[in-house]
Coordinates of N, CA and C in Angstrom, one line a residue:
S12 N 101.2 -38.7 68.0 CA 100.7 -40.1 68.3 C 99.3 -40.2 67.9
P13 N 98.8 -41.3 67.5 CA 97.4 -41.5 67.1 C 96.5 -41.4 68.3
P14 N 95.2 -41.1 68.1 CA 94.2 -41.2 69.2 C 94.2 -42.6 69.9
L15 N 94.0 -42.6 71.2 CA 94.1 -43.9 71.9 C 93.0 -44.9 71.4
W16 N 91.8 -44.4 71.1 CA 90.8 -45.3 70.7 C 91.1 -45.9 69.3
A17 N 91.8 -45.1 68.4 CA 92.1 -45.7 67.1 C 93.2 -46.7 67.2
G18 N 94.2 -46.4 68.0 CA 95.3 -47.4 68.2 C 94.8 -48.7 68.9
G19 N 93.9 -48.5 69.8 CA 93.3 -49.7 70.5 C 92.5 -50.6 69.5
L20 N 91.6 -49.9 68.7 CA 90.9 -50.7 67.7 C 91.8 -51.4 66.7
F21 N 92.8 -50.7 66.3 CA 93.8 -51.3 65.3 C 94.5 -52.5 65.9
A22 N 95.0 -52.3 67.1 CA 95.7 -53.5 67.8 C 94.7 -54.6 68.1
L23 N 93.5 -54.3 68.5 CA 92.6 -55.4 68.8 C 92.2 -56.1 67.5
G24 N 92.0 -55.4 66.4 CA 91.7 -56.0 65.1 C 92.9 -56.9 64.7
L25 N 94.1 -56.5 64.8 CA 95.3 -57.3 64.4 C 95.3 -58.6 65.3
G26 N 95.1 -58.4 66.6 CA 95.1 -59.6 67.4 C 94.0 -60.6 67.0
L27 N 92.8 -60.1 66.7 CA 91.7 -61.0 66.3 C 92.0 -61.7 65.0
L28 N 92.7 -60.9 64.1 CA 93.0 -61.5 62.8 C 94.0 -62.6 62.9
S29 N 94.9 -62.5 63.8 CA 95.9 -63.5 64.0 C 95.2 -64.8 64.6
G30 N 94.1 -64.6 65.3 CA 93.3 -65.7 65.8 C 92.3 -66.2 64.8
R31 N 92.4 -65.8 63.5 CA 91.6 -66.3 62.4 C 90.1 -65.9 62.6
R32 N 89.8 -64.7 63.1 CA 88.5 -64.2 63.2 C 88.2 -63.4 61.9
P33 N 87.3 -63.9 61.1 CA 87.1 -63.3 59.7 C 86.6 -61.8 59.7
R34 N 85.9 -61.4 60.7 CA 85.4 -60.0 60.7 C 86.3 -59.0 61.4
A35 N 87.5 -59.4 61.8 CA 88.4 -58.6 62.5 C 89.0 -57.5 61.6
W36 N 88.9 -57.7 60.3 CA 89.5 -56.7 59.4 C 88.7 -55.4 59.5
L37 N 87.5 -55.5 59.9 CA 86.7 -54.2 60.1 C 87.3 -53.4 61.2
L38 N 87.7 -54.0 62.3 CA 88.3 -53.2 63.4 C 89.7 -52.6 62.9
V39 N 90.4 -53.4 62.2 CA 91.7 -52.9 61.6 C 91.4 -51.7 60.7
L40 N 90.4 -51.8 59.9 CA 90.1 -50.7 59.0 C 89.6 -49.4 59.8
L41 N 88.7 -49.6 60.7 CA 88.3 -48.5 61.5 C 89.4 -47.8 62.3
G42 N 90.2 -48.6 62.9 CA 91.4 -48.1 63.6 C 92.4 -47.4 62.7
G43 N 92.6 -48.0 61.5 CA 93.5 -47.3 60.6 C 93.0 -46.0 60.1
L44 N 91.6 -45.9 59.8 CA 91.0 -44.7 59.4 C 91.1 -43.6 60.5
G45 N 91.0 -44.1 61.8 CA 91.1 -43.1 62.9 C 92.5 -42.6 63.0
I46 N 93.5 -43.4 62.7 CA 94.9 -43.0 62.8 C 95.2 -42.1 61.7
L47 N 94.8 -42.4 60.5 CA 95.2 -41.6 59.3 C 94.3 -40.4 59.1
G48 N 93.1 -40.5 59.6 CA 92.2 -39.4 59.4 C 92.2 -38.3 60.4
R49 N 93.2 -38.2 61.2 CA 93.2 -37.2 62.3 C 93.3 -35.8 61.6
S50 N 92.5 -34.9 62.1 CA 92.6 -33.6 61.6 C 93.4 -32.7 62.6
P51 N 94.0 -31.6 62.0 CA 94.8 -30.7 62.9 C 94.0 -30.1 64.0
A52 N 94.6 -29.8 65.1 CA 94.0 -29.1 66.1 C 93.6 -27.7 65.7
P53 N 92.5 -27.2 66.1 CA 92.1 -25.8 65.7 C 93.1 -24.8 66.3
G54 N 93.2 -23.7 65.7 CA 94.1 -22.7 66.2 C 93.7 -22.3 67.6
D55 N 94.6 -21.9 68.4 CA 94.4 -21.6 69.8 C 94.6 -20.1 70.1
G56 N 94.8 -19.3 69.0 CA 95.0 -17.9 69.1 C 96.4 -17.5 69.5
R57 N 97.3 -18.5 69.5 CA 98.7 -18.2 69.8 C 99.6 -18.6 68.6
L58 N 100.7 -18.0 68.5 CA 101.7 -18.3 67.5 C 102.7 -19.3 68.0
H59 N 102.9 -20.5 67.3 CA 103.7 -21.5 67.8 C 104.9 -21.7 66.9
L60 N 106.1 -21.9 67.4 CA 107.3 -22.2 66.6 C 107.9 -23.5 67.2
T61 N 108.0 -24.5 66.3 CA 108.6 -25.8 66.7 C 109.9 -26.0 65.9
V62 N 111.0 -26.2 66.6 CA 112.3 -26.4 66.0 C 112.5 -27.9 66.0
L63 N 112.6 -28.5 64.8 CA 112.8 -30.0 64.7 C 114.3 -30.3 64.6
D64 N 114.8 -31.3 65.3 CA 116.2 -31.7 65.2 C 116.4 -32.5 64.0
V65 N 117.0 -31.9 63.0 CA 117.3 -32.6 61.7 C 118.8 -32.8 61.5
G66 N 119.6 -32.7 62.5 CA 121.0 -32.8 62.4 C 121.7 -31.4 62.2
Q67 N 122.5 -31.3 61.2 CA 123.3 -30.1 61.0 C 122.4 -28.9 60.5
G68 N 121.5 -29.1 59.7 CA 120.7 -28.0 59.1 C 119.5 -27.6 59.9
D69 N 118.5 -27.0 59.3 CA 117.4 -26.5 60.0 C 116.1 -27.0 59.5
A70 N 115.1 -27.0 60.3 CA 113.7 -27.3 60.0 C 112.8 -26.7 61.1
L71 N 112.1 -25.7 60.7 CA 111.2 -25.0 61.6 C 109.8 -25.1 61.2
V72 N 108.9 -25.3 62.1 CA 107.4 -25.3 61.8 C 106.8 -24.2 62.6
V73 N 106.1 -23.3 61.8 CA 105.4 -22.2 62.4 C 103.9 -22.4 62.3
R74 N 103.2 -22.5 63.4 CA 101.7 -22.7 63.4 C 101.1 -21.3 63.7
S75 N 100.2 -20.9 62.9 CA 99.6 -19.6 63.1 C 98.5 -19.6 64.2
P76 N 98.1 -18.5 64.6 CA 97.0 -18.5 65.6 C 95.7 -19.2 65.2
E77 N 95.6 -19.3 63.9 CA 94.4 -20.0 63.3 C 94.6 -21.5 63.0
G78 N 95.9 -22.0 63.3 CA 96.2 -23.4 63.2 C 96.8 -23.8 61.9
R79 N 97.1 -22.9 61.0 CA 97.7 -23.3 59.7 C 99.3 -23.3 59.9
V80 N 100.0 -24.0 59.0 CA 101.4 -24.1 59.2 C 102.2 -23.6 58.0
W81 N 103.4 -23.1 58.3 CA 104.5 -22.8 57.4 C 105.7 -23.6 57.8
V82 N 106.5 -24.1 56.9 CA 107.7 -24.8 57.2 C 108.9 -24.0 56.7
I83 N 109.9 -23.7 57.5 CA 111.1 -23.0 57.1 C 112.2 -24.0 57.1
D84 N 112.7 -24.3 55.9 CA 113.8 -25.3 55.6 C 113.2 -26.7 56.0
S85 N 114.0 -27.7 55.5 CA 113.5 -29.0 55.6 C 114.5 -30.0 56.0
G86 N 115.7 -29.5 56.4 CA 116.8 -30.5 56.8 C 117.3 -31.2 55.6
G87 N 118.2 -32.2 55.9 CA 118.8 -33.0 54.8 C 120.2 -33.3 55.2
S88 N 120.9 -34.0 54.3 CA 122.3 -34.3 54.5 C 123.1 -34.1 53.2
Y89 N 124.4 -33.8 53.4 CA 125.2 -33.6 52.2 C 125.4 -34.8 51.4
D90 N 125.4 -36.0 52.0 CA 125.6 -37.2 51.2 C 124.4 -37.8 50.6
G91 N 123.2 -37.2 50.9 CA 122.0 -37.6 50.3 C 121.4 -38.9 50.9
R92 N 122.0 -39.5 51.9 CA 121.5 -40.7 52.4 C 120.3 -40.6 53.4
F93 N 120.2 -39.4 53.9 CA 119.2 -39.2 54.9 C 118.2 -38.1 54.5
D94 N 116.9 -38.5 54.3 CA 115.9 -37.5 53.9 C 115.1 -37.1 55.1
A95 N 115.5 -35.9 55.7 CA 114.9 -35.4 56.9 C 113.4 -35.0 56.6
G96 N 113.1 -34.7 55.4 CA 111.7 -34.4 55.1 C 110.8 -35.6 55.3
E97 N 111.3 -36.7 54.8 CA 110.5 -37.9 54.9 C 110.6 -38.5 56.3
S98 N 111.7 -38.5 57.0 CA 112.0 -39.2 58.2 C 111.6 -38.3 59.5
I99 N 111.6 -37.0 59.4 CA 111.4 -36.2 60.6 C 110.3 -35.2 60.4
V100 N 110.4 -34.3 59.3 CA 109.4 -33.2 59.2 C 108.0 -33.7 58.9
A101 N 107.9 -34.6 57.9 CA 106.6 -35.1 57.5 C 105.9 -35.9 58.6
P102 N 106.6 -36.8 59.3 CA 106.0 -37.5 60.4 C 105.5 -36.5 61.5
Y103 N 106.3 -35.5 61.8 CA 105.9 -34.5 62.8 C 104.6 -33.9 62.4
L104 N 104.5 -33.4 61.1 CA 103.3 -32.7 60.6 C 102.1 -33.6 60.6
W105 N 102.3 -34.9 60.2 CA 101.2 -35.9 60.2 C 100.7 -36.1 61.6
S106 N 101.7 -36.2 62.6 CA 101.3 -36.5 64.0 C 100.4 -35.3 64.5
Q107 N 100.6 -34.1 64.0 CA 99.7 -33.0 64.4 C 98.5 -32.9 63.6
G108 N 98.3 -33.8 62.6 CA 97.1 -33.8 61.8 C 97.2 -32.9 60.5
H109 N 98.3 -32.4 60.2 CA 98.4 -31.5 59.0 C 98.7 -32.3 57.8
R110 N 97.9 -32.0 56.7 CA 98.0 -32.6 55.4 C 98.4 -31.5 54.4
R111 N 98.4 -30.3 54.8 CA 98.7 -29.1 54.0 C 99.7 -28.2 54.6
I112 N 100.6 -27.7 53.8 CA 101.6 -26.7 54.2 C 101.3 -25.4 53.5
E113 N 100.9 -24.4 54.2 CA 100.5 -23.1 53.5 C 101.7 -22.5 52.8
G114 N 102.9 -22.5 53.4 CA 104.1 -22.0 52.8 C 105.3 -22.8 53.2
L115 N 106.2 -22.9 52.3 CA 107.5 -23.5 52.5 C 108.6 -22.5 52.1
A116 N 109.3 -22.1 53.1 CA 110.4 -21.1 52.9 C 111.7 -21.8 52.9
L117 N 112.5 -21.7 51.8 CA 113.8 -22.3 51.7 C 114.9 -21.2 51.7
T118 N 115.6 -21.3 52.8 CA 116.6 -20.1 53.0 C 117.7 -20.1 52.1
H119 N 118.3 -21.2 51.7 CA 119.3 -21.3 50.7 C 119.5 -22.8 50.3
A120 N 120.2 -23.0 49.2 CA 120.1 -24.3 48.5 C 121.3 -25.2 49.0
H121 N 121.7 -25.2 50.2 CA 122.6 -26.2 50.7 C 121.7 -27.4 51.1
P122 N 122.2 -28.6 50.9 CA 121.4 -29.8 51.1 C 120.9 -30.0 52.5
D123 N 121.6 -29.5 53.5 CA 121.2 -29.6 54.9 C 120.0 -28.7 55.2
H124 N 119.7 -27.8 54.3 CA 118.5 -26.9 54.5 C 117.3 -27.3 53.6
V125 N 117.6 -27.8 52.4 CA 116.5 -28.1 51.4 C 116.4 -29.5 51.0
G126 N 117.2 -30.4 51.6 CA 117.2 -31.8 51.2 C 115.9 -32.5 51.3
G127 N 115.1 -32.1 52.3 CA 113.8 -32.7 52.6 C 112.7 -32.1 51.8
A128 N 112.9 -31.0 51.1 CA 111.9 -30.3 50.4 C 111.2 -31.1 49.3
P129 N 111.9 -31.8 48.5 CA 111.2 -32.6 47.4 C 110.2 -33.6 48.0
F130 N 110.5 -34.2 49.1 CA 109.5 -35.1 49.7 C 108.3 -34.4 50.2
L131 N 108.5 -33.2 50.9 CA 107.4 -32.4 51.4 C 106.5 -32.0 50.2
L132 N 107.1 -31.6 49.1 CA 106.3 -31.1 47.9 C 105.5 -32.3 47.3
R133 N 106.0 -33.5 47.4 CA 105.2 -34.7 46.9 C 104.1 -35.1 47.9
A134 N 104.4 -35.0 49.2 CA 103.5 -35.6 50.2 C 102.5 -34.7 50.8
F135 N 102.6 -33.4 50.6 CA 101.7 -32.4 51.1 C 101.2 -31.5 50.1
G136 N 100.0 -31.0 50.3 CA 99.5 -29.9 49.5 C 100.3 -28.6 50.0
V137 N 101.1 -28.0 49.1 CA 101.9 -26.9 49.5 C 101.3 -25.6 48.7
G138 N 101.0 -24.6 49.5 CA 100.4 -23.4 48.9 C 101.4 -22.6 48.0
E139 N 102.5 -22.2 48.7 CA 103.5 -21.5 48.0 C 104.9 -21.8 48.6
V140 N 105.9 -21.6 47.7 CA 107.3 -21.8 48.1 C 108.0 -20.5 48.0
W141 N 108.7 -20.0 49.1 CA 109.5 -18.8 49.0 C 110.9 -19.2 49.0
E142 N 111.7 -18.6 48.1 CA 113.1 -18.8 48.1 C 113.8 -17.5 47.8
G143 N 115.1 -17.4 48.2 CA 115.9 -16.3 48.0 C 116.6 -16.4 46.7
V144 N 117.9 -16.2 46.7 CA 118.8 -16.3 45.6 C 118.9 -17.8 45.1
A145 N 118.6 -18.1 43.9 CA 118.8 -19.4 43.3 C 120.1 -19.5 42.6
P146 N 121.1 -20.2 43.1 CA 122.4 -20.3 42.4 C 122.2 -20.9 41.0
R147 N 123.2 -20.6 40.1 CA 123.2 -21.1 38.8 C 123.6 -22.5 38.7
H148 N 124.5 -22.9 39.6 CA 125.1 -24.3 39.5 C 125.2 -24.9 40.9
E149 N 124.3 -25.7 41.3 CA 124.3 -26.3 42.6 C 123.5 -27.5 42.6
R150 N 124.0 -28.6 43.1 CA 123.3 -29.9 43.0 C 122.0 -29.9 43.7
A151 N 121.9 -29.3 44.9 CA 120.7 -29.3 45.6 C 119.6 -28.4 44.9
Q152 N 120.1 -27.3 44.2 CA 119.2 -26.5 43.5 C 118.6 -27.3 42.3
E153 N 119.4 -28.0 41.6 CA 119.0 -28.8 40.5 C 117.9 -29.9 40.9
M154 N 118.1 -30.5 42.1 CA 117.1 -31.4 42.7 C 115.8 -30.7 43.0
L155 N 115.9 -29.4 43.5 CA 114.7 -28.7 43.7 C 114.0 -28.3 42.5
E156 N 114.7 -28.0 41.4 CA 114.1 -27.6 40.1 C 113.3 -28.8 39.6
R157 N 113.8 -30.0 39.7 CA 113.1 -31.2 39.3 C 111.8 -31.4 40.1
A158 N 111.9 -31.2 41.4 CA 110.7 -31.3 42.3 C 109.7 -30.2 42.0
F159 N 110.1 -29.0 41.7 CA 109.2 -27.9 41.3 C 108.4 -28.2 40.1
R160 N 109.0 -28.9 39.1 CA 108.3 -29.3 37.9 C 107.1 -30.2 38.1
R161 N 107.1 -30.9 39.2 CA 106.1 -31.9 39.5 C 105.1 -31.4 40.5
T162 N 105.1 -30.2 40.9 CA 104.1 -29.7 41.9 C 103.4 -28.5 41.4
P163 N 102.1 -28.3 41.9 CA 101.4 -27.1 41.5 C 101.7 -25.9 42.5
A164 N 102.6 -26.1 43.4 CA 102.8 -25.0 44.4 C 103.3 -23.8 43.7
H165 N 102.8 -22.6 44.1 CA 103.2 -21.3 43.6 C 104.6 -21.0 44.1
R166 N 105.5 -20.7 43.2 CA 106.9 -20.4 43.6 C 107.2 -19.0 43.5
L167 N 107.8 -18.4 44.6 CA 108.0 -17.0 44.7 C 109.4 -16.7 45.1
S168 N 110.1 -15.9 44.3 CA 111.5 -15.4 44.7 C 111.3 -14.1 45.4
V169 N 111.8 -14.1 46.7 CA 111.6 -13.0 47.5 C 112.9 -12.3 47.9
V170 N 112.8 -11.0 48.1 CA 114.0 -10.2 48.5 C 113.6 -9.2 49.6
R171 N 114.6 -8.6 50.2 CA 114.4 -7.7 51.3 C 113.3 -6.6 51.0
G172 N 112.5 -6.4 52.0 CA 111.4 -5.4 51.8 C 110.0 -6.0 51.6
M173 N 109.9 -7.2 51.2 CA 108.6 -7.8 50.9 C 108.0 -8.1 52.3
R174 N 106.7 -7.9 52.3 CA 105.9 -8.2 53.5 C 104.6 -8.9 53.2
R175 N 104.2 -9.7 54.1 CA 102.9 -10.5 53.9 C 102.2 -10.6 55.2
L176 N 100.9 -10.5 55.3 CA 100.1 -10.7 56.5 C 99.5 -12.1 56.3
W177 N 99.7 -13.0 57.3 CA 99.3 -14.4 57.3 C 98.6 -14.7 58.6
D178 N 97.3 -14.8 58.6 CA 96.5 -15.2 59.8 C 96.9 -14.2 61.0
G179 N 97.1 -13.0 60.7 CA 97.4 -12.0 61.8 C 98.9 -11.9 62.1
V180 N 99.7 -12.7 61.4 CA 101.2 -12.6 61.7 C 101.8 -11.9 60.5
E181 N 102.6 -10.9 60.8 CA 103.3 -10.2 59.7 C 104.6 -10.9 59.4
I182 N 104.9 -11.3 58.2 CA 106.1 -11.9 57.7 C 106.8 -10.8 56.9
E183 N 108.0 -10.5 57.3 CA 108.8 -9.5 56.6 C 110.1 -10.1 56.1
V184 N 110.5 -9.9 54.9 CA 111.8 -10.5 54.4 C 112.9 -9.4 54.6
L185 N 113.9 -9.8 55.4 CA 115.0 -8.9 55.8 C 116.2 -9.1 54.8
G186 N 116.2 -10.2 54.2 CA 117.3 -10.5 53.3 C 116.9 -11.7 52.4
P187 N 117.6 -11.8 51.3 CA 118.7 -11.1 50.8 C 118.3 -9.8 50.1
R188 N 119.3 -9.0 49.8 CA 119.1 -7.7 49.1 C 118.9 -8.1 47.6
P189 N 118.2 -7.3 46.9 CA 118.1 -7.5 45.4 C 119.5 -7.5 44.8
M190 N 119.7 -8.4 43.9 CA 121.0 -8.4 43.2 C 120.9 -8.7 41.7
G191 N 121.9 -8.5 41.0 CA 121.9 -8.7 39.6 C 121.9 -10.2 39.3
R192 N 123.0 -10.7 38.6 CA 123.0 -12.1 38.2 C 123.3 -13.0 39.4
P193 N 122.5 -14.1 39.5 CA 122.7 -15.0 40.7 C 124.1 -15.6 40.7
P194 N 124.6 -15.9 41.9 CA 125.9 -16.5 42.0 C 126.0 -17.9 41.4
W195 N 127.2 -18.3 41.2 CA 127.4 -19.6 40.6 C 127.0 -20.7 41.5
T196 N 127.4 -20.6 42.8 CA 127.0 -21.6 43.8 C 126.4 -20.9 45.0
T197 N 125.8 -21.7 45.9 CA 125.1 -21.2 47.1 C 126.1 -20.6 48.1
R198 N 125.7 -19.4 48.6 CA 126.5 -18.7 49.6 C 125.6 -18.4 50.8
N199 N 126.1 -18.7 52.0 CA 125.3 -18.5 53.2 C 124.9 -17.0 53.3
D200 N 125.7 -16.1 52.8 CA 125.4 -14.7 52.9 C 124.2 -14.3 52.1
D201 N 123.7 -15.1 51.1 CA 122.6 -14.9 50.3 C 121.3 -15.5 50.9
S202 N 121.4 -16.0 52.1 CA 120.2 -16.7 52.7 C 119.0 -15.8 52.9
L203 N 117.9 -16.5 52.8 CA 116.6 -15.8 53.1 C 116.5 -15.6 54.6
V204 N 116.2 -14.4 55.0 CA 116.1 -14.1 56.4 C 114.7 -13.5 56.6
L205 N 113.9 -14.1 57.5 CA 112.6 -13.6 57.8 C 112.4 -13.1 59.2
A206 N 111.5 -12.1 59.4 CA 111.1 -11.7 60.7 C 109.6 -11.9 60.8
L207 N 109.2 -12.5 61.9 CA 107.7 -12.8 62.1 C 107.3 -11.9 63.3
R208 N 106.2 -11.1 63.1 CA 105.7 -10.3 64.2 C 104.3 -10.6 64.4
W209 N 103.9 -10.7 65.7 CA 102.6 -11.0 66.1 C 102.3 -10.4 67.4

């Protein structure tokens, strides 16, 4: 939610504008800047995990002890009518003051896990994208490929054994195992599995 002072200025300005007060636009502008310009809370030295309700799939937000975020999956729907990235994940991140996602981990290319990723890639600065096995023929994967062509995010295919230290948190990839040729379609058994240790 926006800061109380910003919401109050915005509402007061709108009220005065409806009363035909010519300088009320200044209050609307200041209130709007206060709402949109919110910065993320500084890290509190703890690791936070927020599980967002996106329906059938998953969307997890991990906030490091220093206050930066990773998003694991982005929700979505099989029929494509509901974009959880736009409707749930992004508004949550914005409400916390985040304009950047350090990492976006996509576990597998089923729409209920990656359907919101294209919106997140467009709306946020994304440092890198981790993905496991990319299937050769999958509608959601084709949608991701189009989104990747329009973003400067660094794309990384990860397999078991990879480790990364991020703000004091160790991220280890437990799966999938390295394999030869990618499967034709997405299989849950090929999902990216991560362990976080702090």
